C-alpha positions as CSV (number, residue, x, y, z in Angstrom):
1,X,0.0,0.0,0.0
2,X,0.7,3.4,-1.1
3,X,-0.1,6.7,0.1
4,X,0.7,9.9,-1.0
5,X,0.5,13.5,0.6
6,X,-0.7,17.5,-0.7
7,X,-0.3,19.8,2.1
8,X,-3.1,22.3,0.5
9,X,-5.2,25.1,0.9
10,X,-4.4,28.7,3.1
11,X,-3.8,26.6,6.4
12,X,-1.9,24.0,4.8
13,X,-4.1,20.9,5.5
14,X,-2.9,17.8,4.4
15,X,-4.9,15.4,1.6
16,X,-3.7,11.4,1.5
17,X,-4.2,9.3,-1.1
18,X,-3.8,5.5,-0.4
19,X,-3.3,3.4,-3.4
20,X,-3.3,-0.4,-3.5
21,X,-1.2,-3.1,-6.0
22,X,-4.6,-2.7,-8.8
23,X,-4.3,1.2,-8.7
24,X,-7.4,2.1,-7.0
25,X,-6.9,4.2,-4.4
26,X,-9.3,6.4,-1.2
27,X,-8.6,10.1,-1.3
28,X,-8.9,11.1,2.7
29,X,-9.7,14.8,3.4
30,X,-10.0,16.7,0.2
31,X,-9.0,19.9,1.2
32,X,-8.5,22.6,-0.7
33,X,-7.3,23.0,-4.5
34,X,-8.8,20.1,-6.4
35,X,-6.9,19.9,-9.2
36,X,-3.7,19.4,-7.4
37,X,-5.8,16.3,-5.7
38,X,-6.8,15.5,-9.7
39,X,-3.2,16.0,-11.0
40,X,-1.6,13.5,-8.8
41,X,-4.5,11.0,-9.2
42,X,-3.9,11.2,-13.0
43,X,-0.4,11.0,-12.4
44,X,-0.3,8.2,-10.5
45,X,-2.3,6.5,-12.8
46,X,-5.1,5.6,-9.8
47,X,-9.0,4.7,-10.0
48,X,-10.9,6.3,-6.9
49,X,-12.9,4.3,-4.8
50,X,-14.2,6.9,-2.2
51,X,-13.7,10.0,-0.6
52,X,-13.5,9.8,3.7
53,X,-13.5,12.2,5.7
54,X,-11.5,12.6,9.3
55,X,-13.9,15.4,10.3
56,X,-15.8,18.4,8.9
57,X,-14.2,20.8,9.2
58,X,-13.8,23.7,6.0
59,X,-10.3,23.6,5.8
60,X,-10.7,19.7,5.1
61,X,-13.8,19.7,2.7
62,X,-12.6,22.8,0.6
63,X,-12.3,20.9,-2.9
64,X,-14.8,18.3,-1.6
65,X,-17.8,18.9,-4.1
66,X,-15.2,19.3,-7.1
67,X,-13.2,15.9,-6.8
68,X,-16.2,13.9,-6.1
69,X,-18.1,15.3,-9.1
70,X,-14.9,14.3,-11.2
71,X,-15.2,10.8,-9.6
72,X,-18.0,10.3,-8.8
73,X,-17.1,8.2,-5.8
74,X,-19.1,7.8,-2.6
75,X,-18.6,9.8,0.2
76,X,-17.9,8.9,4.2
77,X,-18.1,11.2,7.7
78,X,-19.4,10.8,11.2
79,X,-23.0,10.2,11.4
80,X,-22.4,13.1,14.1
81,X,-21.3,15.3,11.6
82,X,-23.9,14.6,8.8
83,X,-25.3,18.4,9.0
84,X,-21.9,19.9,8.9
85,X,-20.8,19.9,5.4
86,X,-23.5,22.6,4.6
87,X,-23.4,24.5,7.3
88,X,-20.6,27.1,8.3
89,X,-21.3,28.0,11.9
90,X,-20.9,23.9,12.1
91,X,-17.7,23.4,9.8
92,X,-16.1,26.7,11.3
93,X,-15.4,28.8,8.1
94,X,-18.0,31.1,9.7
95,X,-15.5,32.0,12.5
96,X,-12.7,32.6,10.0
97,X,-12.1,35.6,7.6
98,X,-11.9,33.4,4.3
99,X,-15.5,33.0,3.7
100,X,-17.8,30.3,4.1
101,X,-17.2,26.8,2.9
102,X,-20.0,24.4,2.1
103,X,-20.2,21.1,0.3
104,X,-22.8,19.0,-0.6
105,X,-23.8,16.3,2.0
106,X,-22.2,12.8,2.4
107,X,-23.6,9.6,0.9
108,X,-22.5,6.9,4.0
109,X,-21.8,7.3,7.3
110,X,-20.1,6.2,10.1
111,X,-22.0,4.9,13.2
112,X,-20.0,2.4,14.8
113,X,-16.3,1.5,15.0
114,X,-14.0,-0.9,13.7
115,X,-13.1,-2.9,10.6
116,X,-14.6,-1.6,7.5
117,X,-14.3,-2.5,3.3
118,X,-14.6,-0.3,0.3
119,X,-14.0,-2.4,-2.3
120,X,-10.4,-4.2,-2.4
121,X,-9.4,-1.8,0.9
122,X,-9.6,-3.2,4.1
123,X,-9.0,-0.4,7.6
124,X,-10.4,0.0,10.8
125,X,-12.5,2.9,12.1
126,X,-11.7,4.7,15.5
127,X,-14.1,7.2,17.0
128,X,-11.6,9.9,18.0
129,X,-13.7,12.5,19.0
130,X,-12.2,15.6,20.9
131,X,-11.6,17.8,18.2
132,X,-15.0,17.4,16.5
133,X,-17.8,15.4,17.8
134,X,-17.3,13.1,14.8
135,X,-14.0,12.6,14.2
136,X,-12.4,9.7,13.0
137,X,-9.2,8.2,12.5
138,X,-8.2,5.5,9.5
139,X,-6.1,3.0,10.7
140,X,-4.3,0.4,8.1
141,X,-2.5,-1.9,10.7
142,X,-1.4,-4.1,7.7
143,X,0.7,-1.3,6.7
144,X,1.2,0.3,9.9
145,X,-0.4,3.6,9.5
146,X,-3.2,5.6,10.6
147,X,-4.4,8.8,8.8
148,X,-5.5,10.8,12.2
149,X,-7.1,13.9,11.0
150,X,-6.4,16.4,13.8
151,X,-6.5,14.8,16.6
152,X,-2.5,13.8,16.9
153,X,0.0,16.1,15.5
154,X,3.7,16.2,15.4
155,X,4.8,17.5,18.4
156,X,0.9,18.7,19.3
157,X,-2.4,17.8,19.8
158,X,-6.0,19.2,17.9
159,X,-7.5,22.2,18.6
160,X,-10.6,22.1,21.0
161,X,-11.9,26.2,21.0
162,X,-14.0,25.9,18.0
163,X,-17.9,24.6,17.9
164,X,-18.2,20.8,19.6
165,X,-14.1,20.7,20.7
166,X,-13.8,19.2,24.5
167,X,-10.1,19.3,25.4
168,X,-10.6,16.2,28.1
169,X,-12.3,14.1,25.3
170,X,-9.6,14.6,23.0
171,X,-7.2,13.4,25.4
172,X,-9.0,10.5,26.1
173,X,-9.5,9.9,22.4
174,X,-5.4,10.0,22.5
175,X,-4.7,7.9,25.1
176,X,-7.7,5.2,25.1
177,X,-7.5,4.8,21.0
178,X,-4.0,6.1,19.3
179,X,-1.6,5.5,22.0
180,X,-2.4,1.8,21.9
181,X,-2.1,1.0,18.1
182,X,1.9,0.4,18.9
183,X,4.8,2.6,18.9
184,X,6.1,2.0,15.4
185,X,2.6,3.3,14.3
186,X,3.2,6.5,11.4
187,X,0.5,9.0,12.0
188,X,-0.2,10.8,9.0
189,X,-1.7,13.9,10.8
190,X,-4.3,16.7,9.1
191,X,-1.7,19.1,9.2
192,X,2.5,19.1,9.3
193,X,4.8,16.6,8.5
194,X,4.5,12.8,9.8
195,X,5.1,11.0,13.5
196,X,5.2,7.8,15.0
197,X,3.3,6.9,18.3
198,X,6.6,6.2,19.8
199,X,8.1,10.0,18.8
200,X,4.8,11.3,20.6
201,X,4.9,9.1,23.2
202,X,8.5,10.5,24.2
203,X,8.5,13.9,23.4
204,X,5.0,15.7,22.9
205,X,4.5,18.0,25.4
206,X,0.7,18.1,25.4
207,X,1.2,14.6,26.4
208,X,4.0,14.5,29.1
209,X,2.8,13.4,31.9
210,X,-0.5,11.4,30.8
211,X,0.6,8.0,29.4
């Protein structure tokens, strides 16, 4: 398994693309800049499969509408998050000076944890909540990453001032669900460059003292 990375959009959030052996790939978090997401696809010489979401956030669903009409690929978020895509006082591009950001709602989604299949792609679900209600993190233990959204950074840990955040959940969701999927795991976060639970586990500080 493949995956490939586009930091995009005016807060730099990063898009992942995770290819398998027959070229089909999942496009996680289309953020901003579609035809950058498009380019590489083409590139690459991949088939999409789906779009999935980590959370709703604008600044993750910016070129949302525009690579899924190009595909024409399902959809997946939260089922706590079903309303957000739409809405900006929800998806907090009302609180930010760039203008709203809306998108089309989502086809499937998520209401329970654990090991899911879209087509030849085999993951795991983990409710991560904390930063959003509904996020989620993508876990391919096979290959030994999980695409975390922004719930685990490098050297930080997710916002929790904007609408539905709750700092103590987020924790939790960082102790009780990424902290136990085994040092050698690579986070590939929403934003910056690429961890392992073992780098975090040593040297965050938003988490020294908790494990």
């Amino acid at each position: 398994m493949k995956h490939y990375k586009r930091s995009l959009g005016p807060v730099g959030t990063n898009c992942y693309v995770v290819a398998n052996e027959k070229k089909e790939c999942l496009i996680f978090d289309p953020s901003a800049e579609g035809h950058k997401i498009m380019a590489l696809i083409k590139e690459k010489g991949l088939k999409p499969q789906a779009i999935l979401l980590t959370h709703a956030h604008f600044d993750h669903i910016g070129a949302l509408d525009e690579v899924r009409d190009r595909f024409d690929v399902p959809v997946y978020v939260h089922k706590k998050e079903k309303d957000w895509l739409g809405d900006p006082s929800k998806n907090a591009s009302a609180s930010f000076p760039l203008g709203p950001v809306t998108a089309k709602e989502a086809t499937n989604f998520w209401d329970v944890e654990g090991e899911k299949t879209i087509g030849s792609f085999s993951f795991s679900v983990l409710e991560t909540p904390g930063h959003t209600p509904g996020s989620v993190s993508y876990v391919f233990k096979e290959d030994d990453f999980v695409i975390s959204g922004d719930v685990l950074f490098a050297g930080s840990i997710g916002r929790t001032d904007l609408p539905g955040g709750n700092h103590e959940e987020l924790l939790e969701s960082i102790h009780k669900k990424m902290l136990t999927l085994g040092e050698t795991m690579l986070v590939l976060s929403g934003h910056g460059e690429e961890t392992t639970i073992e780098r975090e586990m040593d040297s965050n500080p938003f988490l020294n003292g908790f494990m």
